[in-house]
Amino acid sequence: MATTHSHQDENVLEVIQARLDSLNKSERKVAEAILQDPTSATRYSIAALARAADVSEPTVNRFCRSFSATGFPDFKIRLAQSIATGTPYVGQNIGPEDSVAEFADKIVLSTIASLDKARQALSYKALANAIDHLIQAKQINFFGMGGSAPVALDAQHKFFRFNIPVMSYDDALMQRMVAAGSGTGDVIVVISYTGRTREMIDIAQIARENGATVIGITTPDSPLAEKCTVVLGVTAPEDTEVYMPMSSRIIHLTVIDVLATGVTLKRGTDFHQHLKKIKDSLKATRLPDKP
């Protein structure tokens, strides 16, 4: 019984994408026909899908059964459910022959799908825990290297409004020194897509040894995650071979937004006047809107 339940819970589009390379030639043709336009595939008859994939109807049936469906009608129901979860786009490779419209569409849809997957995977308990630590912090430091450095800087821009000393660092030596000088009551937020950067793992370890709270925005179960006090586990499929639409960065920026909003809400309405004062200070720097 438990096995059946887990198959039903799986997003069949994601499973097809993950198994694409292991399928035989004819089954791969069926998979590619479905991934190219999943919504249309839910409306196909078995004959129509066979024609679209240029395979026989028994091949389509065999394909459906290999994905734990009893047959094509059952497979179509599961396909429709996958689309309904909000991730109709799993990931299509960008090719040199793609037009601007095609590759732009693929990148945007891929990012939307990655964000939705992150939404489903985020632990609200871990988020609440992280927000509690941030509210009580004596000071907050955001650490990010490489592609994560702009996320750390964005976090500094958001959190400096909260009347808590806050800084961001993208240099490993500075991060190491800040971690070594940290103590109880300090919060360090480490941001890493892979969770496997040696320096960042060492730095998180140093911060913990000195009594600081370390919040990780990183891949769950990674070596970095193991060193953190609280882990906000997020994953994003990245094609790092040639093209690199950084959907992971968009996800990390969104998590920072969630944390900043959580701190604002927890501070209560008395704090909103302080935020308004900061926002109003910018009015004089802007040209007035056109009437």
PDB file of N, CA, C and O in Angstrom, residues 282-291:
ATOM      1  N   LEU A 282      13.004  58.716   1.150  1.00  0.00           N
ATOM      2  CA  LEU A 282      13.401  58.577  -0.262  1.00  0.00           C
ATOM      3  C   LEU A 282      12.564  59.440  -1.201  1.00  0.00           C
ATOM      4  O   LEU A 282      12.922  59.622  -2.357  1.00  0.00           O
ATOM      5  N   LYS A 283      11.453  59.982  -0.700  1.00  0.00           N
ATOM      6  CA  LYS A 283      10.531  60.726  -1.576  1.00  0.00           C
ATOM      7  C   LYS A 283      11.216  61.898  -2.275  1.00  0.00           C
ATOM      8  O   LYS A 283      11.015  62.134  -3.455  1.00  0.00           O
ATOM      9  N   ALA A 284      12.055  62.613  -1.541  1.00  0.00           N
ATOM     10  CA  ALA A 284      12.721  63.785  -2.101  1.00  0.00           C
ATOM     11  C   ALA A 284      13.722  63.431  -3.202  1.00  0.00           C
ATOM     12  O   ALA A 284      14.131  64.291  -3.978  1.00  0.00           O
ATOM     13  N   THR A 285      14.111  62.157  -3.283  1.00  0.00           N
ATOM     14  CA  THR A 285      15.131  61.741  -4.274  1.00  0.00           C
ATOM     15  C   THR A 285      14.496  61.365  -5.618  1.00  0.00           C
ATOM     16  O   THR A 285      15.222  61.096  -6.571  1.00  0.00           O
ATOM     17  N   ARG A 286      13.173  61.332  -5.678  1.00  0.00           N
ATOM     18  CA  ARG A 286      12.504  60.854  -6.886  1.00  0.00           C
ATOM     19  C   ARG A 286      11.776  61.976  -7.610  1.00  0.00           C
ATOM     20  O   ARG A 286      11.204  62.878  -6.978  1.00  0.00           O
ATOM     21  N   LEU A 287      11.786  61.916  -8.943  1.00  0.00           N
ATOM     22  CA  LEU A 287      10.978  62.843  -9.726  1.00  0.00           C
ATOM     23  C   LEU A 287       9.512  62.499  -9.494  1.00  0.00           C
ATOM     24  O   LEU A 287       9.166  61.320  -9.350  1.00  0.00           O
ATOM     25  N   PRO A 288       8.612  63.495  -9.500  1.00  0.00           N
ATOM     26  CA  PRO A 288       7.187  63.178  -9.296  1.00  0.00           C
ATOM     27  C   PRO A 288       6.620  62.390 -10.473  1.00  0.00           C
ATOM     28  O   PRO A 288       7.134  62.477 -11.593  1.00  0.00           O
ATOM     29  N   ASP A 289       5.605  61.574 -10.183  1.00  0.00           N
ATOM     30  CA  ASP A 289       4.916  60.813 -11.241  1.00  0.00           C
ATOM     31  C   ASP A 289       4.274  61.790 -12.218  1.00  0.00           C
ATOM     32  O   ASP A 289       3.850  62.888 -11.845  1.00  0.00           O
ATOM     33  N   LYS A 290       4.165  61.347 -13.466  1.00  0.00           N
ATOM     34  CA  LYS A 290       3.457  62.176 -14.457  1.00  0.00           C
ATOM     35  C   LYS A 290       1.986  62.235 -14.103  1.00  0.00           C
ATOM     36  O   LYS A 290       1.398  61.234 -13.710  1.00  0.00           O
ATOM     37  N   PRO A 291       1.362  63.434 -14.238  1.00  0.00           N
ATOM     38  CA  PRO A 291      -0.071  63.545 -13.887  1.00  0.00           C
ATOM     39  C   PRO A 291      -0.930  62.745 -14.852  1.00  0.00           C
ATOM     40  O   PRO A 291      -0.541  62.473 -15.962  1.00  0.00           O
TER      41      PRO A 291
END
